[in-house]
């Protein structure tokens, strides 16, 4: 049993490292080609950023592997011993929280390195230690209150017996839906300041654009995203016909009105094509598969690891193995999602015009320093959006992409 799960995990780790290695090789080579889409200095920077983040990813995957060995070989039994709470439900909740906390602490150096070294070096991050600590405390509070409550309910379900996984699935799926629903109005404001967009003309144009697909605006806001990061973004929130439009202040500063509307047009394309529903359906399918598997874990697995089959050990196994399932499921999501992106681009282009969207995408890429090309295997596993070079070609931009011989 231990050998089987060891091999499965090893294949997962090996695949991830192999894909990263291919990507690093591909980008290192493509870096020598004449710059496309980005201006030459950003082209090189984007390539270097890609290589640096992939190197970090590889190291992080190795640590993930060591943590797997730690938990299976020793950690799960150790936690069982050190948490001595009598009440079985509370013990389970404490166990899962300790498990998550340890995982967080192990990944913390990577996050710090990325935020305070890599992203600063490449000019993205405006993060200050003070803001980082405040963010962390807020997230921790959310985790202890809501995370704790969610774990508590899940533990109760598992304790009910064999068919718990159906209830567990329904419950967690509902939680995901609710979080998505309340995120823009209740969660995002905890981390960012929302301000009503002052530019009345732009606001009017946005509302007109929403009306073309039968939507009403529930307010157009800008958020102070630049206090953390210089990358640009925008999103729509809310259920039903009323939408809250959220623009990053960075987006408003860097794009002109025409380009900004084209970007929003793209987002409205997703709405028009019901892509959000498709995503919810795919997430649901993935969750269902996971809960089915973790609802049928064999007793032999628990015996082999030396822990009792209890709600908290089931959840711990879930947290250890779920990344493998989602990693191999992601390519399916990617194929659907990339097709959706082309369709949304077409819609955005139609709502303004293709050059406006193409310009906006190029500006976004320059500001976000996203390298426009990727190894096919990397695209297959990780890309929810098509590579920029392909998106621009679909928008009718002529790109002269002659690799050096
Ligand atoms: Zn999109």
mmCIF file of C-alpha atoms and ligand atoms in Angstrom:
data_model
loop_
_atom_site.group_PDB
_atom_site.id
_atom_site.type_symbol
_atom_site.label_atom_id
_atom_site.label_comp_id
_atom_site.label_asym_id
_atom_site.label_seq_id
_atom_site.Cartn_x
_atom_site.Cartn_y
_atom_site.Cartn_z
ATOM 1 C CA UNK A 1 0.000 0.000 0.000
ATOM 2 C CA UNK A 2 2.732 2.464 0.975
ATOM 3 C CA UNK A 3 4.659 1.522 -2.152
ATOM 4 C CA UNK A 4 1.614 2.177 -4.362
ATOM 5 C CA UNK A 5 0.928 5.657 -2.994
ATOM 6 C CA UNK A 6 4.647 6.382 -3.018
ATOM 7 C CA UNK A 7 4.829 5.538 -6.731
ATOM 8 C CA UNK A 8 1.722 7.593 -7.544
ATOM 9 C CA UNK A 9 3.142 10.601 -5.750
ATOM 10 C CA UNK A 10 6.526 10.122 -7.370
ATOM 11 C CA UNK A 11 4.976 10.095 -10.871
ATOM 12 C CA UNK A 12 3.172 13.335 -10.017
ATOM 13 C CA UNK A 13 6.363 15.012 -8.780
ATOM 14 C CA UNK A 14 8.378 13.765 -11.736
ATOM 15 C CA UNK A 15 5.777 15.015 -14.238
ATOM 16 C CA UNK A 16 5.704 18.456 -12.636
ATOM 17 C CA UNK A 17 9.482 18.769 -12.636
ATOM 18 C CA UNK A 18 9.720 17.473 -16.189
ATOM 19 C CA UNK A 19 7.175 20.037 -17.431
ATOM 20 C CA UNK A 20 9.033 22.859 -15.645
ATOM 21 C CA UNK A 21 12.356 21.705 -17.110
ATOM 22 C CA UNK A 22 10.878 21.696 -20.618
ATOM 23 C CA UNK A 23 9.454 25.167 -20.096
ATOM 24 C CA UNK A 24 12.744 26.572 -18.804
ATOM 25 C CA UNK A 25 14.575 25.099 -21.811
ATOM 26 C CA UNK A 26 11.982 26.446 -24.221
ATOM 27 C CA UNK A 27 11.993 29.971 -22.795
ATOM 28 C CA UNK A 28 15.785 30.082 -22.549
ATOM 29 C CA UNK A 29 15.926 29.361 -26.257
ATOM 30 C CA UNK A 30 13.028 31.635 -27.261
ATOM 31 C CA UNK A 31 14.701 34.455 -25.353
ATOM 32 C CA UNK A 32 17.399 34.559 -28.058
ATOM 33 C CA UNK A 33 14.806 35.185 -30.791
ATOM 34 C CA UNK A 34 13.912 38.721 -31.823
ATOM 35 C CA UNK A 35 11.354 40.190 -29.422
ATOM 36 C CA UNK A 36 7.706 39.796 -30.407
ATOM 37 C CA UNK A 37 4.708 41.591 -28.895
ATOM 38 C CA UNK A 38 6.676 42.954 -25.932
ATOM 39 C CA UNK A 39 9.302 45.605 -26.379
ATOM 40 C CA UNK A 40 12.818 44.129 -26.394
ATOM 41 C CA UNK A 41 13.712 44.936 -22.791
ATOM 42 C CA UNK A 42 10.404 43.613 -21.449
ATOM 43 C CA UNK A 43 10.727 40.532 -23.654
ATOM 44 C CA UNK A 44 14.003 39.587 -21.982
ATOM 45 C CA UNK A 45 12.671 40.514 -18.534
ATOM 46 C CA UNK A 46 9.535 38.428 -19.078
ATOM 47 C CA UNK A 47 11.653 35.457 -20.113
ATOM 48 C CA UNK A 48 13.901 35.828 -17.083
ATOM 49 C CA UNK A 49 10.887 36.140 -14.801
ATOM 50 C CA UNK A 50 9.391 32.987 -16.266
ATOM 51 C CA UNK A 51 12.644 31.074 -15.784
ATOM 52 C CA UNK A 52 13.094 32.324 -12.218
ATOM 53 C CA UNK A 53 9.528 31.433 -11.193
ATOM 54 C CA UNK A 54 9.791 27.985 -12.770
ATOM 55 C CA UNK A 55 13.045 27.310 -10.906
ATOM 56 C CA UNK A 56 11.286 28.269 -7.700
ATOM 57 C CA UNK A 57 8.339 26.030 -8.647
ATOM 58 C CA UNK A 58 10.685 23.087 -9.052
ATOM 59 C CA UNK A 59 12.179 23.629 -5.627
ATOM 60 C CA UNK A 60 8.728 24.021 -4.155
ATOM 61 C CA UNK A 61 7.646 20.727 -5.774
ATOM 62 C CA UNK A 62 10.627 18.985 -4.171
ATOM 63 C CA UNK A 63 9.641 20.391 -0.787
ATOM 64 C CA UNK A 64 6.086 19.211 -1.439
ATOM 65 C CA UNK A 65 7.519 15.736 -2.006
ATOM 66 C CA UNK A 66 9.525 15.867 1.231
ATOM 67 C CA UNK A 67 6.386 16.947 3.091
ATOM 68 C CA UNK A 68 4.529 13.980 1.606
ATOM 69 C CA UNK A 69 7.235 11.643 2.914
ATOM 70 C CA UNK A 70 7.134 13.420 6.271
ATOM 71 C CA UNK A 71 3.349 13.112 6.684
ATOM 72 C CA UNK A 72 3.092 9.520 5.539
ATOM 73 C CA UNK A 73 6.235 8.321 7.280
ATOM 74 C CA UNK A 74 5.824 10.090 10.578
ATOM 75 C CA UNK A 75 3.820 13.326 10.709
ATOM 76 C CA UNK A 76 0.260 11.992 10.670
ATOM 77 C CA UNK A 77 1.009 9.583 13.549
ATOM 78 C CA UNK A 78 2.845 12.305 15.465
ATOM 79 C CA UNK A 79 -0.082 14.750 15.202
ATOM 80 C CA UNK A 80 -2.382 11.977 16.402
ATOM 81 C CA UNK A 81 -0.244 11.687 19.527
ATOM 82 C CA UNK A 82 0.349 15.362 20.341
ATOM 83 C CA UNK A 83 -3.261 16.506 19.989
ATOM 84 C CA UNK A 84 -4.806 15.166 23.147
ATOM 85 C CA UNK A 85 -8.239 16.810 23.070
ATOM 86 C CA UNK A 86 -10.858 14.363 24.385
ATOM 87 C CA UNK A 87 -13.885 15.427 22.370
ATOM 88 C CA UNK A 88 -13.558 13.570 19.042
ATOM 89 C CA UNK A 89 -15.058 16.359 16.895
ATOM 90 C CA UNK A 90 -12.887 19.084 18.411
ATOM 91 C CA UNK A 91 -9.851 16.840 18.186
ATOM 92 C CA UNK A 92 -10.509 16.327 14.483
ATOM 93 C CA UNK A 93 -10.890 20.070 13.884
ATOM 94 C CA UNK A 94 -7.673 20.832 15.792
ATOM 95 C CA UNK A 95 -5.847 18.085 13.906
ATOM 96 C CA UNK A 96 -6.854 19.412 10.476
ATOM 97 C CA UNK A 97 -6.043 22.989 11.464
ATOM 98 C CA UNK A 98 -2.607 21.968 12.747
ATOM 99 C CA UNK A 99 -2.049 20.061 9.500
ATOM 100 C CA UNK A 100 -2.948 23.105 7.384
ATOM 101 C CA UNK A 101 -0.893 25.427 9.565
ATOM 102 C CA UNK A 102 2.255 23.304 9.260
ATOM 103 C CA UNK A 103 1.802 23.175 5.485
ATOM 104 C CA UNK A 104 1.429 26.955 5.440
ATOM 105 C CA UNK A 105 4.591 27.506 7.494
ATOM 106 C CA UNK A 106 6.581 25.253 5.168
ATOM 107 C CA UNK A 107 5.400 27.147 2.079
ATOM 108 C CA UNK A 108 5.895 30.556 3.706
ATOM 109 C CA UNK A 109 9.584 30.987 2.712
ATOM 110 C CA UNK A 110 8.593 30.499 -0.948
ATOM 111 C CA UNK A 111 5.897 33.123 -0.698
ATOM 112 C CA UNK A 112 8.252 35.561 1.027
ATOM 113 C CA UNK A 113 10.952 34.947 -1.560
ATOM 114 C CA UNK A 114 8.518 35.511 -4.417
ATOM 115 C CA UNK A 115 6.840 38.601 -2.954
ATOM 116 C CA UNK A 116 9.851 40.365 -1.499
ATOM 117 C CA UNK A 117 12.634 39.262 -3.788
ATOM 118 C CA UNK A 118 11.480 38.029 -7.219
ATOM 119 C CA UNK A 119 8.480 40.289 -7.721
ATOM 120 C CA UNK A 120 10.411 43.282 -6.390
ATOM 121 C CA UNK A 121 13.381 42.575 -8.607
ATOM 122 C CA UNK A 122 11.099 42.476 -11.657
ATOM 123 C CA UNK A 123 9.223 45.572 -10.562
ATOM 124 C CA UNK A 124 5.804 44.085 -9.741
ATOM 125 C CA UNK A 125 5.641 44.107 -6.017
ATOM 126 C CA UNK A 126 4.943 47.230 -3.956
ATOM 127 C CA UNK A 127 4.376 45.110 -0.881
ATOM 128 C CA UNK A 128 5.690 46.381 2.429
ATOM 129 C CA UNK A 129 6.414 44.138 5.433
ATOM 130 C CA UNK A 130 3.712 45.966 7.381
ATOM 131 C CA UNK A 131 1.048 45.376 4.734
ATOM 132 C CA UNK A 132 2.159 41.755 4.398
ATOM 133 C CA UNK A 133 1.730 41.160 8.111
ATOM 134 C CA UNK A 134 -1.677 42.870 8.139
ATOM 135 C CA UNK A 135 -2.803 40.751 5.151
ATOM 136 C CA UNK A 136 -1.568 37.609 6.848
ATOM 137 C CA UNK A 137 -3.380 38.413 10.104
ATOM 138 C CA UNK A 138 -6.622 39.087 8.228
ATOM 139 C CA UNK A 139 -6.315 35.825 6.287
ATOM 140 C CA UNK A 140 -5.509 33.953 9.487
ATOM 141 C CA UNK A 141 -8.610 35.383 11.164
ATOM 142 C CA UNK A 142 -10.762 34.302 8.200
ATOM 143 C CA UNK A 143 -9.166 30.855 8.278
ATOM 144 C CA UNK A 144 -9.698 30.300 12.004
ATOM 145 C CA UNK A 145 -13.295 31.502 12.043
ATOM 146 C CA UNK A 146 -14.724 30.327 8.718
ATOM 147 C CA UNK A 147 -12.191 27.609 7.939
ATOM 148 C CA UNK A 148 -12.732 26.212 11.415
ATOM 149 C CA UNK A 149 -16.515 26.221 10.978
ATOM 150 C CA UNK A 150 -16.278 24.516 7.579
ATOM 151 C CA UNK A 151 -13.930 21.820 8.899
ATOM 152 C CA UNK A 152 -16.265 21.305 11.864
ATOM 153 C CA UNK A 153 -19.271 20.651 9.613
ATOM 154 C CA UNK A 154 -17.257 18.373 7.329
ATOM 155 C CA UNK A 155 -16.021 16.364 10.320
ATOM 156 C CA UNK A 156 -19.626 15.941 11.473
ATOM 157 C CA UNK A 157 -20.609 14.654 8.026
ATOM 158 C CA UNK A 158 -17.743 12.150 7.897
ATOM 159 C CA UNK A 159 -18.648 10.878 11.353
ATOM 160 C CA UNK A 160 -22.123 10.024 10.008
ATOM 161 C CA UNK A 161 -20.772 7.014 8.136
ATOM 162 C CA UNK A 162 -20.275 5.485 4.713
ATOM 163 C CA UNK A 163 -22.237 7.854 2.489
ATOM 164 C CA UNK A 164 -20.681 10.952 3.997
ATOM 165 C CA UNK A 165 -18.895 11.782 0.764
ATOM 166 C CA UNK A 166 -22.142 12.691 -1.014
ATOM 167 C CA UNK A 167 -23.091 15.129 1.775
ATOM 168 C CA UNK A 168 -19.522 16.321 2.068
ATOM 169 C CA UNK A 169 -19.421 17.023 -1.654
ATOM 170 C CA UNK A 170 -22.718 18.921 -1.552
ATOM 171 C CA UNK A 171 -21.564 20.956 1.420
ATOM 172 C CA UNK A 172 -18.114 21.914 0.096
ATOM 173 C CA UNK A 173 -19.526 22.663 -3.352
ATOM 174 C CA UNK A 174 -22.049 24.979 -1.724
ATOM 175 C CA UNK A 175 -19.271 26.641 0.275
ATOM 176 C CA UNK A 176 -17.300 27.291 -2.931
ATOM 177 C CA UNK A 177 -20.383 28.812 -4.576
ATOM 178 C CA UNK A 178 -21.098 31.045 -1.590
ATOM 179 C CA UNK A 179 -17.479 32.215 -1.354
ATOM 180 C CA UNK A 180 -17.513 33.129 -5.053
ATOM 181 C CA UNK A 181 -20.775 34.933 -4.539
ATOM 182 C CA UNK A 182 -19.767 36.996 -1.521
ATOM 183 C CA UNK A 183 -16.145 37.543 -2.564
ATOM 184 C CA UNK A 184 -16.535 40.874 -4.397
ATOM 185 C CA UNK A 185 -18.880 42.459 -1.852
ATOM 186 C CA UNK A 186 -17.790 40.986 1.469
ATOM 187 C CA UNK A 187 -14.300 39.482 1.238
ATOM 188 C CA UNK A 188 -12.410 41.685 -1.238
ATOM 189 C CA UNK A 189 -13.187 44.889 0.755
ATOM 190 C CA UNK A 190 -11.353 43.373 3.749
ATOM 191 C CA UNK A 191 -8.147 43.559 1.734
ATOM 192 C CA UNK A 192 -8.701 46.536 -0.586
ATOM 193 C CA UNK A 193 -10.295 49.939 -0.519
ATOM 194 C CA UNK A 194 -13.172 50.272 -2.985
ATOM 195 C CA UNK A 195 -13.839 53.656 -4.520
ATOM 196 C CA UNK A 196 -16.617 54.654 -6.859
ATOM 197 C CA UNK A 197 -15.133 55.381 -10.278
ATOM 198 C CA UNK A 198 -14.882 59.161 -10.565
ATOM 199 C CA UNK A 199 -14.660 59.382 -14.361
ATOM 200 C CA UNK A 200 -18.378 59.836 -15.149
ATOM 201 C CA UNK A 201 -17.888 59.486 -18.894
ATOM 202 C CA UNK A 202 -16.082 56.158 -18.531
ATOM 203 C CA UNK A 203 -18.697 54.994 -16.057
ATOM 204 C CA UNK A 204 -21.433 55.786 -18.555
ATOM 205 C CA UNK A 205 -19.628 53.927 -21.346
ATOM 206 C CA UNK A 206 -19.214 50.891 -19.082
ATOM 207 C CA UNK A 207 -22.891 50.935 -18.171
ATOM 208 C CA UNK A 208 -23.816 51.168 -21.840
ATOM 209 C CA UNK A 209 -21.577 48.199 -22.557
ATOM 210 C CA UNK A 210 -23.238 46.166 -19.793
ATOM 211 C CA UNK A 211 -26.643 47.015 -21.196
ATOM 212 C CA UNK A 212 -25.723 45.454 -24.558
ATOM 213 C CA UNK A 213 -25.792 42.017 -22.920
ATOM 214 C CA UNK A 214 -28.783 42.847 -20.721
ATOM 215 C CA UNK A 215 -26.870 43.566 -17.519
ATOM 216 C CA UNK A 216 -27.328 46.349 -14.991
ATOM 217 C CA UNK A 217 -24.455 47.919 -13.153
ATOM 218 C CA UNK A 218 -24.472 47.728 -9.395
ATOM 219 C CA UNK A 219 -21.663 50.248 -9.316
ATOM 220 C CA UNK A 220 -18.312 50.699 -10.997
ATOM 221 C CA UNK A 221 -15.428 50.666 -8.551
ATOM 222 C CA UNK A 222 -11.701 50.984 -8.577
ATOM 223 C CA UNK A 223 -9.571 49.229 -5.988
ATOM 224 C CA UNK A 224 -6.141 50.184 -4.690
ATOM 225 C CA UNK A 225 -4.457 47.058 -6.054
ATOM 226 C CA UNK A 226 -1.271 49.027 -6.695
ATOM 227 C CA UNK A 227 -0.459 49.082 -2.988
ATOM 228 C CA UNK A 228 0.584 45.441 -3.388
ATOM 229 C CA UNK A 229 1.319 44.859 -7.015
ATOM 230 C CA UNK A 230 1.645 46.648 -10.365
ATOM 231 C CA UNK A 231 -0.109 44.010 -12.458
ATOM 232 C CA UNK A 232 -3.394 44.935 -14.140
ATOM 233 C CA UNK A 233 -6.785 43.290 -13.877
ATOM 234 C CA UNK A 234 -10.567 43.732 -13.780
ATOM 235 C CA UNK A 235 -13.531 41.565 -12.862
ATOM 236 C CA UNK A 236 -17.307 41.412 -12.537
ATOM 237 C CA UNK A 237 -19.009 40.254 -9.395
ATOM 238 C CA UNK A 238 -22.455 39.314 -8.207
ATOM 239 C CA UNK A 239 -25.196 36.935 -9.168
ATOM 240 C CA UNK A 240 -28.062 37.613 -11.552
ATOM 241 C CA UNK A 241 -28.476 40.643 -13.761
ATOM 242 C CA UNK A 242 -26.835 43.206 -11.477
ATOM 243 C CA UNK A 243 -23.058 43.280 -11.660
ATOM 244 C CA UNK A 244 -20.472 45.069 -9.645
ATOM 245 C CA UNK A 245 -17.622 46.108 -11.908
ATOM 246 C CA UNK A 246 -14.223 46.170 -10.250
ATOM 247 C CA UNK A 247 -11.255 47.791 -12.001
ATOM 248 C CA UNK A 248 -7.733 47.694 -10.617
ATOM 249 C CA UNK A 249 -6.417 51.225 -10.297
ATOM 250 C CA UNK A 250 -3.415 50.026 -12.309
ATOM 251 C CA UNK A 251 -5.724 49.174 -15.224
ATOM 252 C CA UNK A 252 -7.360 52.603 -15.251
ATOM 253 C CA UNK A 253 -3.948 54.291 -15.244
ATOM 254 C CA UNK A 254 -2.383 52.237 -18.031
ATOM 255 C CA UNK A 255 -5.183 51.674 -20.560
ATOM 256 C CA UNK A 256 -7.109 54.266 -22.518
ATOM 257 C CA UNK A 257 -10.901 54.221 -22.468
ATOM 258 C CA UNK A 258 -11.233 52.306 -25.703
ATOM 259 C CA UNK A 259 -8.854 49.573 -24.573
ATOM 260 C CA UNK A 260 -10.420 49.334 -21.147
ATOM 261 C CA UNK A 261 -13.860 48.841 -22.672
ATOM 262 C CA UNK A 262 -12.448 46.130 -24.930
ATOM 263 C CA UNK A 263 -11.081 44.303 -21.870
ATOM 264 C CA UNK A 264 -14.470 44.574 -20.163
ATOM 265 C CA UNK A 265 -16.051 43.437 -23.435
ATOM 266 C CA UNK A 266 -13.932 40.314 -23.205
ATOM 267 C CA UNK A 267 -15.185 39.693 -19.646
ATOM 268 C CA UNK A 268 -18.764 40.259 -20.790
ATOM 269 C CA UNK A 269 -18.128 37.659 -23.503
ATOM 270 C CA UNK A 270 -17.576 35.139 -20.715
ATOM 271 C CA UNK A 271 -20.872 36.162 -19.210
ATOM 272 C CA UNK A 272 -22.716 36.019 -22.528
ATOM 273 C CA UNK A 273 -21.338 32.548 -23.309
ATOM 274 C CA UNK A 274 -22.213 31.274 -19.826
ATOM 275 C CA UNK A 275 -18.573 30.367 -19.206
ATOM 276 C CA UNK A 276 -18.990 30.950 -15.482
ATOM 277 C CA UNK A 277 -21.617 28.215 -15.354
ATOM 278 C CA UNK A 278 -19.341 25.917 -17.368
ATOM 279 C CA UNK A 279 -16.542 26.569 -14.877
ATOM 280 C CA UNK A 280 -18.822 25.839 -11.944
ATOM 281 C CA UNK A 281 -19.858 22.604 -13.630
ATOM 282 C CA UNK A 282 -16.232 21.552 -14.197
ATOM 283 C CA UNK A 283 -15.257 22.432 -10.626
ATOM 284 C CA UNK A 284 -18.252 20.423 -9.439
ATOM 285 C CA UNK A 285 -17.210 17.405 -11.493
ATOM 286 C CA UNK A 286 -13.668 17.552 -10.136
ATOM 287 C CA UNK A 287 -14.928 17.862 -6.552
ATOM 288 C CA UNK A 288 -17.341 14.966 -7.082
ATOM 289 C CA UNK A 289 -14.535 12.703 -8.320
ATOM 290 C CA UNK A 290 -12.378 13.699 -5.356
ATOM 291 C CA UNK A 291 -15.082 13.105 -2.782
ATOM 292 C CA UNK A 292 -15.949 9.770 -4.348
ATOM 293 C CA UNK A 293 -12.314 8.650 -4.097
ATOM 294 C CA UNK A 294 -11.810 9.919 -0.553
ATOM 295 C CA UNK A 295 -15.148 8.441 0.488
ATOM 296 C CA UNK A 296 -13.829 5.019 -0.522
ATOM 297 C CA UNK A 297 -10.318 4.974 0.920
ATOM 298 C CA UNK A 298 -9.402 1.385 1.913
ATOM 299 C CA UNK A 299 -8.796 0.539 5.566
ATOM 300 C CA UNK A 300 -5.434 -0.904 4.454
ATOM 301 C CA UNK A 301 -4.185 2.646 3.733
ATOM 302 C CA UNK A 302 -4.829 3.771 7.314
ATOM 303 C CA UNK A 303 -3.300 0.565 8.689
ATOM 304 C CA UNK A 304 -0.202 1.003 6.538
ATOM 305 C CA UNK A 305 0.318 4.577 7.752
ATOM 306 C CA UNK A 306 -0.534 3.583 11.311
ATOM 307 C CA UNK A 307 -3.373 6.017 11.976
ATOM 308 C CA UNK A 308 -7.023 5.331 12.807
ATOM 309 C CA UNK A 309 -9.611 5.783 10.059
ATOM 310 C CA UNK A 310 -11.205 8.935 11.448
ATOM 311 C CA UNK A 311 -12.627 12.171 10.012
ATOM 312 C CA UNK A 312 -9.377 14.070 10.494
ATOM 313 C CA UNK A 313 -7.131 11.447 8.885
ATOM 314 C CA UNK A 314 -9.533 11.200 5.929
ATOM 315 C CA UNK A 315 -9.337 14.996 5.491
ATOM 316 C CA UNK A 316 -5.540 14.900 5.855
ATOM 317 C CA UNK A 317 -5.293 12.277 3.084
ATOM 318 C CA UNK A 318 -7.625 14.425 1.037
ATOM 319 C CA UNK A 319 -5.331 17.435 1.449
ATOM 320 C CA UNK A 320 -2.237 15.371 0.641
ATOM 321 C CA UNK A 321 -3.596 13.739 -2.514
ATOM 322 C CA UNK A 322 -6.094 16.256 -3.899
ATOM 323 C CA UNK A 323 -3.321 18.248 -5.664
ATOM 324 C CA UNK A 324 -2.447 15.146 -7.701
ATOM 325 C CA UNK A 325 -6.021 14.667 -8.863
ATOM 326 C CA UNK A 326 -6.453 18.315 -9.755
ATOM 327 C CA UNK A 327 -3.064 18.414 -11.515
ATOM 328 C CA UNK A 328 -4.086 15.635 -13.888
ATOM 329 C CA UNK A 329 -7.612 17.021 -14.242
ATOM 330 C CA UNK A 330 -6.447 20.549 -15.080
ATOM 331 C CA UNK A 331 -5.578 19.793 -18.733
ATOM 332 C CA UNK A 332 -9.267 19.053 -19.396
ATOM 333 C CA UNK A 333 -10.259 22.346 -17.780
ATOM 334 C CA UNK A 334 -7.503 24.040 -19.787
ATOM 335 C CA UNK A 335 -8.741 22.790 -23.150
ATOM 336 C CA UNK A 336 -12.279 24.021 -22.488
ATOM 337 C CA UNK A 337 -11.092 27.269 -20.938
ATOM 338 C CA UNK A 338 -8.709 28.168 -23.765
ATOM 339 C CA UNK A 339 -11.501 27.691 -26.299
ATOM 340 C CA UNK A 340 -13.712 29.943 -24.149
ATOM 341 C CA UNK A 341 -11.026 32.618 -24.106
ATOM 342 C CA UNK A 342 -10.910 32.810 -27.908
ATOM 343 C CA UNK A 343 -14.690 33.156 -27.963
ATOM 344 C CA UNK A 344 -14.581 35.881 -25.290
ATOM 345 C CA UNK A 345 -11.845 37.676 -27.245
ATOM 346 C CA UNK A 346 -14.033 37.592 -30.342
ATOM 347 C CA UNK A 347 -16.885 39.055 -28.315
ATOM 348 C CA UNK A 348 -14.663 41.752 -26.813
ATOM 349 C CA UNK A 349 -13.314 42.613 -30.249
ATOM 350 C CA UNK A 350 -16.842 42.913 -31.581
ATOM 351 C CA UNK A 351 -17.997 45.105 -28.694
ATOM 352 C CA UNK A 352 -15.228 47.634 -29.491
ATOM 353 C CA UNK A 353 -12.893 46.647 -32.277
ATOM 354 C CA UNK A 354 -10.145 44.079 -32.654
ATOM 355 C CA UNK A 355 -7.228 46.552 -32.581
ATOM 356 C CA UNK A 356 -8.439 48.016 -29.263
ATOM 357 C CA UNK A 357 -8.466 44.590 -27.628
ATOM 358 C CA UNK A 358 -5.180 43.628 -29.256
ATOM 359 C CA UNK A 359 -3.576 46.850 -27.978
ATOM 360 C CA UNK A 360 -4.978 46.261 -24.522
ATOM 361 C CA UNK A 361 -3.667 42.691 -24.430
ATOM 362 C CA UNK A 362 -0.243 43.853 -25.538
ATOM 363 C CA UNK A 363 -0.175 46.553 -22.873
ATOM 364 C CA UNK A 364 -1.294 44.031 -20.265
ATOM 365 C CA UNK A 365 1.472 41.677 -21.344
ATOM 366 C CA UNK A 366 4.075 44.436 -21.222
ATOM 367 C CA UNK A 367 2.976 45.565 -17.778
ATOM 368 C CA UNK A 368 2.502 42.055 -16.411
ATOM 369 C CA UNK A 369 5.706 40.955 -18.161
ATOM 370 C CA UNK A 370 4.092 37.747 -19.300
ATOM 371 C CA UNK A 371 6.250 35.926 -21.795
ATOM 372 C CA UNK A 372 4.189 35.461 -24.974
ATOM 373 C CA UNK A 373 5.297 31.910 -25.832
ATOM 374 C CA UNK A 374 5.402 28.613 -23.961
ATOM 375 C CA UNK A 375 6.306 24.973 -24.430
ATOM 376 C CA UNK A 376 3.249 22.971 -25.668
ATOM 377 C CA UNK A 377 3.439 20.631 -22.671
ATOM 378 C CA UNK A 378 3.442 23.569 -20.269
ATOM 379 C CA UNK A 379 0.438 25.050 -22.056
ATOM 380 C CA UNK A 380 -1.299 21.679 -21.862
ATOM 381 C CA UNK A 381 -0.890 21.411 -18.093
ATOM 382 C CA UNK A 382 -1.144 24.996 -16.876
ATOM 383 C CA UNK A 383 -2.645 27.438 -19.341
ATOM 384 C CA UNK A 384 -6.222 28.511 -18.812
ATOM 385 C CA UNK A 385 -5.635 31.209 -21.447
ATOM 386 C CA UNK A 386 -4.057 30.637 -24.859
ATOM 387 C CA UNK A 387 -0.530 32.028 -25.264
ATOM 388 C CA UNK A 388 -0.732 35.724 -26.084
ATOM 389 C CA UNK A 389 0.881 35.262 -29.489
ATOM 390 C CA UNK A 390 -2.012 32.975 -30.511
ATOM 391 C CA UNK A 391 -4.665 35.273 -29.086
ATOM 392 C CA UNK A 392 -3.283 38.222 -31.047
ATOM 393 C CA UNK A 393 -3.149 36.154 -34.229
ATOM 394 C CA UNK A 394 -6.805 35.276 -33.720
ATOM 395 C CA UNK A 395 -7.503 39.004 -33.446
ATOM 396 C CA UNK A 396 -5.913 39.492 -36.847
ATOM 397 C CA UNK A 397 -2.590 40.930 -35.689
ATOM 398 C CA UNK A 398 0.250 39.995 -37.994
ATOM 399 C CA UNK A 399 3.197 38.734 -35.950
ATOM 400 C CA UNK A 400 6.500 38.029 -37.534
ATOM 401 C CA UNK A 401 7.803 35.191 -35.413
ATOM 402 C CA UNK A 402 10.931 33.895 -37.061
ATOM 403 C CA UNK A 403 13.084 31.974 -34.601
ATOM 404 C CA UNK A 404 16.824 32.343 -34.932
ATOM 405 C CA UNK A 405 18.304 29.420 -36.849
HETATM 406 ZN ZN1 LIG B 1 -11.032 35.642 -20.229
#
